[in-house]
Short mmCIF file of N, CA and C in Angstrom, two decimals:
data_model
loop_
_atom_site.label_atom_id
_atom_site.label_comp_id
_atom_site.label_asym_id
_atom_site.label_seq_id
_atom_site.Cartn_x
_atom_site.Cartn_y
_atom_site.Cartn_z
N MET A 1 -10.78 19.81 -4.37
CA MET A 1 -11.83 18.61 -5.02
C MET A 1 -11.68 17.44 -5.61
N LYS A 2 -10.02 17.13 -5.57
CA LYS A 2 -10.75 15.81 -7.02
C LYS A 2 -9.42 14.54 -5.25
N ARG A 3 -9.37 15.41 -3.86
CA ARG A 3 -9.54 14.28 -2.98
C ARG A 3 -11.29 13.53 -2.89
N GLN A 4 -11.47 14.73 -2.87
CA GLN A 4 -13.26 14.48 -2.27
C GLN A 4 -13.65 13.13 -3.41
N ILE A 5 -13.58 13.75 -5.21
CA ILE A 5 -13.79 12.39 -5.71
C ILE A 5 -13.13 11.32 -5.58
N GLY A 6 -11.87 10.87 -4.99
CA GLY A 6 -11.30 9.87 -5.12
C GLY A 6 -12.36 9.03 -3.77
N GLY A 7 -12.30 9.60 -3.50
CA GLY A 7 -13.12 9.34 -2.13
C GLY A 7 -14.26 8.82 -2.32
N PHE A 8 -15.12 9.35 -2.57
CA PHE A 8 -15.85 9.83 -3.43
C PHE A 8 -16.53 7.74 -3.72
N LEU A 9 -15.52 8.26 -5.22
CA LEU A 9 -14.90 6.94 -6.00
C LEU A 9 -14.64 5.26 -5.09
N ILE A 10 -14.02 5.57 -4.12
CA ILE A 10 -13.94 3.98 -3.48
C ILE A 10 -15.12 3.72 -2.68
N VAL A 11 -15.64 4.55 -1.84
CA VAL A 11 -17.17 4.24 -1.33
C VAL A 11 -17.75 3.79 -1.68
N VAL A 12 -17.84 4.13 -2.81
CA VAL A 12 -18.83 4.18 -4.14
C VAL A 12 -18.34 2.75 -4.43
N GLY A 13 -17.90 2.51 -5.09
CA GLY A 13 -17.20 1.34 -5.76
C GLY A 13 -17.03 -0.08 -4.19
N LEU A 14 -16.78 0.36 -2.85
CA LEU A 14 -16.90 -0.18 -1.66
C LEU A 14 -18.30 -1.13 -2.11
N MET A 15 -19.23 0.29 -1.91
CA MET A 15 -20.73 -0.52 -1.79
C MET A 15 -21.43 -1.45 -3.08
N VAL A 16 -20.81 -1.30 -3.96
CA VAL A 16 -21.41 -2.03 -4.96
C VAL A 16 -20.53 -3.46 -5.18
N THR A 17 -19.39 -2.99 -4.72
CA THR A 17 -18.31 -4.13 -4.04
C THR A 17 -19.06 -5.39 -3.15
N THR A 18 -19.68 -5.12 -1.81
CA THR A 18 -20.11 -5.25 -0.81
C THR A 18 -21.79 -5.77 -1.74
N LEU A 19 -22.14 -5.01 -2.07
CA LEU A 19 -22.73 -5.42 -2.08
C LEU A 19 -23.50 -6.81 -3.35
N LEU A 20 -22.45 -6.89 -4.74
CA LEU A 20 -22.05 -8.14 -5.22
C LEU A 20 -21.83 -9.23 -4.53
N THR A 21 -20.74 -9.33 -2.91
CA THR A 21 -20.40 -9.71 -2.31
C THR A 21 -21.04 -10.86 -1.91
N THR A 22 -21.58 -9.74 -1.04
CA THR A 22 -22.72 -10.10 0.13
C THR A 22 -24.08 -11.49 0.20
N GLY A 23 -23.66 -11.62 -1.23
CA GLY A 23 -25.95 -11.66 -1.21
C GLY A 23 -26.88 -10.85 -0.83
N GLU A 24 -26.74 -8.99 0.03
CA GLU A 24 -27.39 -9.15 1.10
C GLU A 24 -28.06 -8.50 -0.25
N THR A 25 -29.80 -8.33 -0.38
CA THR A 25 -30.59 -7.56 -0.74
C THR A 25 -30.52 -6.35 -1.40
N LYS A 26 -30.75 -5.61 -2.33
CA LYS A 26 -30.86 -3.81 -2.76
C LYS A 26 -31.43 -3.78 -1.20
N ALA A 27 -32.83 -3.72 -0.59
CA ALA A 27 -33.34 -2.84 0.42
C ALA A 27 -32.49 -3.24 1.58
N ASP A 28 -31.49 -4.48 1.85
CA ASP A 28 -30.11 -3.98 2.89
C ASP A 28 -29.46 -2.82 3.10
N LYS A 29 -29.28 -2.42 1.68
CA LYS A 29 -28.26 -1.46 1.84
C LYS A 29 -28.56 -0.31 0.88
N HIS A 30 -29.42 0.50 1.15
CA HIS A 30 -30.58 1.71 0.98
C HIS A 30 -30.96 1.78 2.04
N ASP A 31 -31.11 3.63 1.99
CA ASP A 31 -32.44 3.75 2.70
C ASP A 31 -33.65 4.11 2.49
N LYS A 32 -34.32 4.35 2.69
CA LYS A 32 -36.37 4.86 2.76
C LYS A 32 -36.18 5.67 1.00
N ASP A 33 -34.65 6.33 0.57
CA ASP A 33 -35.55 6.52 -0.77
C ASP A 33 -34.61 6.66 -1.70
N GLY A 34 -34.37 5.04 -1.25
CA GLY A 34 -33.42 4.06 -2.94
C GLY A 34 -31.93 4.69 -2.69
N GLN A 35 -30.88 5.27 -1.53
CA GLN A 35 -29.52 6.29 -2.21
C GLN A 35 -28.89 5.18 -1.75
N PRO A 36 -27.81 4.50 -1.67
CA PRO A 36 -26.37 3.55 -1.55
C PRO A 36 -26.58 4.51 0.17
N LYS A 37 -26.66 3.18 0.96
CA LYS A 37 -26.04 3.52 2.64
C LYS A 37 -24.87 3.72 2.03
N GLN A 38 -24.25 4.60 2.85
CA GLN A 38 -22.20 4.28 3.21
C GLN A 38 -22.54 2.99 4.06
N VAL A 39 -21.30 2.15 3.32
CA VAL A 39 -20.67 0.83 4.37
C VAL A 39 -19.38 1.76 4.31
N LEU A 40 -19.07 2.27 3.87
CA LEU A 40 -16.76 2.76 4.43
C LEU A 40 -16.88 3.91 4.40
N SER A 41 -15.31 4.22 4.74
CA SER A 41 -15.24 5.71 4.02
C SER A 41 -13.36 5.45 4.90
N ILE A 42 -12.43 5.40 4.03
CA ILE A 42 -11.76 5.94 4.01
C ILE A 42 -10.88 6.96 3.51
N THR A 43 -9.90 7.78 4.53
CA THR A 43 -8.97 8.50 4.08
C THR A 43 -7.77 8.73 3.95
N THR A 44 -7.17 8.33 3.12
CA THR A 44 -5.42 8.16 2.92
C THR A 44 -5.00 9.40 2.39
N GLY A 45 -4.90 10.44 2.56
CA GLY A 45 -4.19 11.66 2.11
C GLY A 45 -3.89 11.18 0.84
N LYS A 46 -3.71 10.20 0.44
CA LYS A 46 -2.99 9.88 -1.48
C LYS A 46 -4.04 9.04 -2.55
N ASN A 47 -4.97 10.17 -2.50
CA ASN A 47 -6.05 10.27 -3.59
C ASN A 47 -6.37 8.42 -4.23
N PRO A 48 -7.40 7.35 -3.78
CA PRO A 48 -8.49 6.40 -3.89
C PRO A 48 -8.25 6.83 -5.11
N GLU A 49 -7.93 5.68 -6.18
CA GLU A 49 -8.90 5.44 -7.35
C GLU A 49 -9.54 4.96 -7.36
N ALA A 50 -9.19 3.30 -7.45
CA ALA A 50 -10.09 2.35 -8.17
C ALA A 50 -9.93 0.96 -6.77
N VAL A 51 -11.85 0.57 -6.79
CA VAL A 51 -11.36 -0.26 -5.82
C VAL A 51 -11.34 -2.10 -5.97
N LEU A 52 -10.78 -2.27 -5.95
CA LEU A 52 -11.33 -4.20 -6.53
C LEU A 52 -11.60 -4.57 -5.48
N PHE A 53 -12.75 -5.87 -5.37
CA PHE A 53 -12.97 -7.02 -3.99
C PHE A 53 -12.04 -8.68 -4.68
N ASP A 54 -10.75 -9.09 -3.71
CA ASP A 54 -10.47 -10.14 -4.50
C ASP A 54 -10.99 -11.01 -3.35
N LYS A 55 -12.39 -12.28 -4.31
CA LYS A 55 -12.72 -13.34 -3.84
C LYS A 55 -11.54 -14.24 -3.09
N GLU A 56 -10.89 -15.30 -3.64
CA GLU A 56 -10.28 -15.59 -3.55
C GLU A 56 -9.07 -15.35 -1.92
N ARG A 57 -8.83 -14.53 -1.64
CA ARG A 57 -8.28 -13.85 -0.55
C ARG A 57 -9.48 -12.95 0.58
N ASN A 58 -10.27 -12.86 -0.35
CA ASN A 58 -11.06 -11.74 0.61
C ASN A 58 -10.75 -10.55 1.26
N GLN A 59 -9.96 -9.54 0.60
CA GLN A 59 -9.31 -8.33 0.66
C GLN A 59 -10.23 -7.45 -0.42
N PHE A 60 -9.55 -6.39 -0.38
CA PHE A 60 -9.91 -5.01 -1.55
C PHE A 60 -9.11 -4.80 -1.29
N PHE A 61 -8.12 -4.47 -2.91
CA PHE A 61 -7.16 -3.55 -3.64
C PHE A 61 -7.54 -2.89 -3.53
N VAL A 62 -6.73 -1.11 -3.21
CA VAL A 62 -6.80 0.20 -4.02
C VAL A 62 -6.17 0.74 -4.79
N SER A 63 -6.08 1.55 -5.00
CA SER A 63 -5.28 2.13 -5.83
C SER A 63 -4.87 3.84 -4.97
N LEU A 64 -3.98 4.32 -5.70
CA LEU A 64 -3.08 5.04 -4.78
C LEU A 64 -2.75 5.62 -5.74
N LEU A 65 -3.40 7.25 -5.79
CA LEU A 65 -2.67 7.67 -6.66
C LEU A 65 -1.58 8.74 -7.30
N ASN A 66 -1.79 9.26 -5.17
CA ASN A 66 -0.70 9.83 -4.23
C ASN A 66 -0.63 10.90 -5.85
N PHE A 67 -1.04 12.23 -5.55
CA PHE A 67 -0.82 13.39 -6.37
C PHE A 67 0.13 14.09 -6.48
N LYS A 68 0.28 14.49 -5.28
CA LYS A 68 1.85 14.95 -4.99
C LYS A 68 3.41 14.25 -5.07
N VAL A 69 3.06 13.21 -5.60
CA VAL A 69 4.08 12.60 -6.48
C VAL A 69 4.39 12.49 -7.82
N LYS A 70 4.17 12.58 -8.41
CA LYS A 70 4.12 12.24 -9.96
C LYS A 70 4.85 11.37 -10.77
N THR A 71 5.69 10.31 -9.55
CA THR A 71 6.60 9.77 -10.53
C THR A 71 7.48 8.52 -9.21
N GLY A 72 6.34 7.63 -8.87
CA GLY A 72 6.74 6.63 -8.30
C GLY A 72 6.19 6.63 -7.27
N GLY A 73 5.38 7.74 -7.32
CA GLY A 73 4.61 8.04 -5.49
C GLY A 73 3.10 7.16 -5.56
N GLY A 74 2.52 6.51 -6.29
CA GLY A 74 1.23 5.65 -6.30
C GLY A 74 2.15 4.55 -5.38
N SER A 75 1.41 3.00 -5.81
CA SER A 75 0.91 2.39 -4.85
C SER A 75 0.10 1.93 -4.36
N ILE A 76 -0.52 0.20 -3.79
CA ILE A 76 -1.14 -0.26 -3.92
C ILE A 76 -2.09 -0.68 -2.25
N ALA A 77 -2.52 -0.85 -1.83
CA ALA A 77 -3.41 -0.90 -0.71
C ALA A 77 -4.07 -1.96 -0.63
N ILE A 78 -3.71 -2.90 0.59
CA ILE A 78 -4.66 -3.94 0.91
C ILE A 78 -5.05 -3.86 2.28
N LEU A 79 -7.47 -3.66 2.12
CA LEU A 79 -7.95 -3.39 2.92
C LEU A 79 -8.65 -5.22 3.43
N ASP A 80 -8.82 -5.07 3.92
CA ASP A 80 -9.75 -6.89 4.73
C ASP A 80 -11.17 -6.39 4.15
N GLU A 81 -12.26 -7.29 4.28
CA GLU A 81 -13.43 -7.38 4.24
C GLU A 81 -14.12 -6.67 4.71
N LYS A 82 -14.33 -5.95 6.17
CA LYS A 82 -14.73 -5.22 6.60
C LYS A 82 -14.13 -3.34 5.79
N GLY A 83 -13.21 -3.71 5.44
CA GLY A 83 -12.94 -2.60 4.85
C GLY A 83 -11.18 -1.88 5.54
N GLY A 84 -11.16 -2.37 6.84
CA GLY A 84 -10.33 -2.36 7.66
C GLY A 84 -8.41 -2.26 6.51
N ILE A 85 -7.85 -0.57 7.35
CA ILE A 85 -6.92 -1.15 6.80
C ILE A 85 -6.01 -2.29 7.08
N LYS A 86 -5.06 -3.49 6.29
CA LYS A 86 -3.84 -3.67 6.22
C LYS A 86 -2.60 -3.71 5.98
N ASP A 87 -2.61 -2.90 4.24
CA ASP A 87 -1.22 -2.65 4.19
C ASP A 87 -1.59 -1.68 3.44
N LEU A 88 -1.09 0.07 3.90
CA LEU A 88 -1.42 1.20 2.97
C LEU A 88 -0.64 0.84 1.61
N ASN A 89 0.59 0.50 1.95
CA ASN A 89 1.54 0.54 1.25
C ASN A 89 1.76 -0.73 0.77
N TRP A 90 0.50 -2.22 -0.10
CA TRP A 90 1.26 -3.10 -0.43
C TRP A 90 2.25 -3.19 -0.70
N VAL A 91 2.37 -2.56 -2.52
CA VAL A 91 3.50 -2.48 -3.24
C VAL A 91 2.90 -0.70 -3.97
N GLY A 92 4.13 -0.40 -3.60
CA GLY A 92 4.76 1.10 -4.44
C GLY A 92 5.63 1.22 -5.67
N GLY A 93 5.85 3.09 -5.65
CA GLY A 93 7.66 2.69 -6.08
C GLY A 93 6.10 2.70 -8.04
N LEU A 94 4.63 2.74 -8.26
CA LEU A 94 3.88 3.48 -9.22
C LEU A 94 3.61 4.36 -9.56
N ASN A 95 3.55 4.69 -10.68
CA ASN A 95 3.41 5.94 -11.30
C ASN A 95 1.81 6.80 -10.45
N GLN A 96 1.13 6.45 -11.31
CA GLN A 96 -0.90 6.53 -11.29
C GLN A 96 -1.75 5.54 -11.69
N PRO A 97 -1.35 4.81 -10.54
CA PRO A 97 -1.80 3.01 -10.21
C PRO A 97 -3.98 3.71 -10.81
N LYS A 98 -4.51 2.83 -11.65
CA LYS A 98 -5.72 3.65 -11.58
C LYS A 98 -6.14 1.99 -11.90
N GLY A 99 -7.21 1.34 -12.55
CA GLY A 99 -8.09 0.24 -12.39
C GLY A 99 -6.92 -0.81 -12.82
N MET A 100 -7.77 -1.86 -11.82
CA MET A 100 -6.48 -3.36 -12.10
C MET A 100 -7.81 -4.68 -12.51
N VAL A 101 -7.09 -5.57 -12.02
CA VAL A 101 -8.08 -6.83 -12.45
C VAL A 101 -7.10 -7.92 -12.03
N ILE A 102 -7.57 -8.91 -11.18
CA ILE A 102 -7.06 -10.35 -11.47
C ILE A 102 -7.71 -11.44 -12.19
N SER A 103 -6.03 -12.32 -12.35
CA SER A 103 -5.81 -13.01 -13.52
C SER A 103 -5.05 -14.32 -13.07
N GLY A 104 -6.04 -15.15 -11.91
CA GLY A 104 -4.54 -16.42 -10.88
C GLY A 104 -4.31 -15.84 -10.10
N ASN A 105 -3.25 -15.87 -9.84
CA ASN A 105 -2.45 -14.89 -8.66
C ASN A 105 -1.79 -13.93 -9.13
N LYS A 106 -2.26 -13.44 -9.99
CA LYS A 106 -1.34 -12.02 -10.85
C LYS A 106 -2.51 -10.73 -10.54
N LEU A 107 -2.36 -9.62 -9.81
CA LEU A 107 -3.27 -8.15 -10.50
C LEU A 107 -2.62 -8.05 -11.68
N TYR A 108 -3.76 -7.05 -12.37
CA TYR A 108 -2.94 -6.38 -13.47
C TYR A 108 -3.03 -5.05 -13.02
N VAL A 109 -3.17 -3.73 -13.42
CA VAL A 109 -2.76 -2.59 -12.83
C VAL A 109 -2.42 -1.42 -14.11
N ALA A 110 -3.02 -0.67 -13.98
CA ALA A 110 -3.04 0.18 -15.25
C ALA A 110 -2.41 1.25 -15.01
N ASP A 111 -1.16 1.74 -15.02
CA ASP A 111 -0.43 2.48 -14.26
C ASP A 111 0.16 4.06 -14.99
N LEU A 112 -0.14 4.23 -15.38
CA LEU A 112 -0.33 5.89 -16.39
C LEU A 112 -0.09 5.01 -17.61
N THR A 113 1.37 4.81 -18.29
CA THR A 113 1.67 4.71 -19.34
C THR A 113 2.47 2.69 -19.29
N GLU A 114 1.94 2.57 -17.91
CA GLU A 114 2.80 0.90 -18.18
C GLU A 114 1.58 0.05 -17.54
N PHE A 115 1.59 -1.27 -18.30
CA PHE A 115 0.59 -1.86 -17.20
C PHE A 115 1.24 -2.81 -16.60
N VAL A 116 1.59 -3.14 -14.96
CA VAL A 116 1.84 -3.62 -14.02
C VAL A 116 1.57 -4.80 -14.44
N GLU A 117 2.66 -5.85 -14.17
CA GLU A 117 1.77 -7.69 -13.45
C GLU A 117 2.25 -8.18 -11.94
N ILE A 118 1.65 -7.66 -11.13
CA ILE A 118 2.13 -8.08 -9.68
C ILE A 118 1.85 -9.25 -9.04
N ASP A 119 2.32 -10.46 -8.16
CA ASP A 119 2.30 -11.10 -8.11
C ASP A 119 1.53 -11.44 -7.03
N ILE A 120 0.52 -12.11 -6.62
CA ILE A 120 -0.14 -11.99 -5.43
C ILE A 120 0.19 -12.32 -4.13
N PRO A 121 0.43 -13.28 -4.27
CA PRO A 121 1.39 -13.95 -3.15
C PRO A 121 2.49 -12.92 -2.11
N SER A 122 3.38 -13.22 -3.84
CA SER A 122 4.75 -12.30 -3.27
C SER A 122 4.57 -10.81 -3.44
N ALA A 123 3.89 -9.85 -3.76
CA ALA A 123 3.77 -8.45 -3.49
C ALA A 123 4.56 -7.76 -4.13
N LYS A 124 5.69 -8.85 -5.90
CA LYS A 124 6.29 -8.68 -6.31
C LYS A 124 5.91 -8.17 -7.29
N VAL A 125 6.22 -7.47 -8.33
CA VAL A 125 5.77 -6.92 -9.97
C VAL A 125 6.36 -7.65 -10.38
N THR A 126 6.34 -8.45 -10.97
CA THR A 126 6.73 -9.15 -11.62
C THR A 126 7.01 -9.10 -13.17
N ASN A 127 5.93 -7.54 -14.15
CA ASN A 127 6.04 -7.61 -15.35
C ASN A 127 5.87 -6.19 -15.67
N LYS A 128 6.01 -5.61 -16.29
CA LYS A 128 5.59 -4.41 -16.99
C LYS A 128 5.30 -3.99 -17.94
N TYR A 129 4.91 -3.85 -19.46
CA TYR A 129 3.90 -3.96 -20.29
C TYR A 129 4.33 -2.30 -20.48
N SER A 130 4.84 -1.77 -22.01
CA SER A 130 4.81 -0.73 -21.70
C SER A 130 4.25 -0.47 -23.88
N SER A 131 4.52 0.33 -24.04
CA SER A 131 3.73 0.90 -25.34
C SER A 131 4.51 2.60 -25.84
N LYS A 132 5.06 2.70 -26.87
CA LYS A 132 5.53 3.48 -26.81
C LYS A 132 3.97 4.88 -27.47
N GLU A 133 3.10 3.94 -27.57
CA GLU A 133 1.62 4.86 -27.44
C GLU A 133 0.69 5.75 -26.95
N ALA A 134 1.34 4.74 -25.29
CA ALA A 134 -0.17 5.53 -24.09
C ALA A 134 0.84 6.15 -23.82
N ILE A 135 -0.21 6.95 -23.23
CA ILE A 135 -1.22 8.13 -22.76
C ILE A 135 -1.22 7.82 -21.35
N PHE A 136 -2.54 7.43 -20.93
CA PHE A 136 -3.25 7.81 -20.18
C PHE A 136 -3.86 6.27 -20.17
N LEU A 137 -3.31 4.93 -19.13
CA LEU A 137 -3.87 3.68 -19.61
C LEU A 137 -4.97 3.29 -18.38
N ASN A 138 -6.24 3.47 -18.31
CA ASN A 138 -7.11 3.56 -17.60
C ASN A 138 -7.72 2.26 -16.68
N ASP A 139 -8.66 1.81 -17.91
CA ASP A 139 -9.52 0.88 -17.11
C ASP A 139 -9.05 -0.79 -17.34
N PRO A 140 -8.66 -1.85 -17.25
CA PRO A 140 -8.45 -3.52 -17.54
C PRO A 140 -9.64 -4.22 -16.88
N ALA A 141 -10.01 -5.21 -18.10
CA ALA A 141 -10.85 -6.14 -17.91
C ALA A 141 -10.20 -8.05 -19.15
N LEU A 142 -10.89 -8.54 -18.05
CA LEU A 142 -10.35 -10.29 -17.95
C LEU A 142 -11.55 -10.85 -19.28
N GLY A 143 -10.62 -10.79 -20.67
CA GLY A 143 -11.42 -11.28 -21.58
C GLY A 143 -11.61 -12.51 -21.53
N PRO A 144 -12.71 -13.28 -21.80
CA PRO A 144 -13.53 -15.01 -22.30
C PRO A 144 -12.64 -16.07 -21.71
N ASP A 145 -11.90 -15.32 -22.68
CA ASP A 145 -10.15 -17.00 -22.50
C ASP A 145 -9.50 -16.73 -21.68
N GLY A 146 -9.69 -15.32 -20.73
CA GLY A 146 -8.19 -14.86 -19.68
C GLY A 146 -7.60 -14.06 -20.29
N SER A 147 -7.11 -13.81 -21.24
CA SER A 147 -6.50 -12.68 -21.84
C SER A 147 -6.77 -10.96 -21.36
N VAL A 148 -6.01 -10.14 -20.91
CA VAL A 148 -6.48 -9.17 -20.32
C VAL A 148 -6.02 -7.86 -21.38
N TYR A 149 -6.84 -6.78 -20.72
CA TYR A 149 -7.01 -5.35 -22.40
C TYR A 149 -6.70 -4.37 -21.27
N VAL A 150 -6.37 -3.13 -21.82
CA VAL A 150 -6.53 -2.44 -21.08
C VAL A 150 -7.17 -1.36 -21.91
N THR A 151 -7.76 -0.17 -21.84
CA THR A 151 -7.59 1.33 -22.04
C THR A 151 -6.74 2.17 -21.79
N ASP A 152 -6.64 2.42 -23.35
CA ASP A 152 -6.35 4.38 -23.38
C ASP A 152 -7.04 5.19 -23.02
N SER A 153 -7.12 6.39 -22.51
CA SER A 153 -8.60 7.23 -22.37
C SER A 153 -8.00 7.87 -23.24
N LEU A 154 -6.61 8.81 -24.05
CA LEU A 154 -6.49 9.53 -24.73
C LEU A 154 -6.15 9.33 -26.02
N THR A 155 -5.32 8.24 -26.06
CA THR A 155 -4.92 7.25 -27.18
C THR A 155 -6.29 6.90 -28.39
N ASP A 156 -7.72 6.82 -27.93
CA ASP A 156 -8.50 5.47 -28.32
C ASP A 156 -8.15 4.38 -29.07
#
């Protein structure tokens, strides 16, 4: 069931991102009953969790939880603008990566109890921010001044 949900979330995320970035109308991406048309589907076996479109590089980042390996089995994949896999393990060694946000040339990833900063051009982890209170970091966002924020679903 978890695998199906992850796949569903990535498909919905890609559909929404495609709609927002292509300039197509709702009618272009919906069937006659008003339901979103499936744009693409990806099967990785690594439990996709979140998808983020990078306008500057015209690609998608996808966080892969990989429930089979609790510590260090997660990764970030890169897909091209049409959803084709460019690199299934662009950055590996993460724990359970979830939400992501881009600020400049940095990709910030909520990775269970750490907030990971990745330099996009070099594909290197440049910093890990941690907190003793962190339990389940989930969804980052950019503030109007460029500050990066992240939620923790289990600590309020």
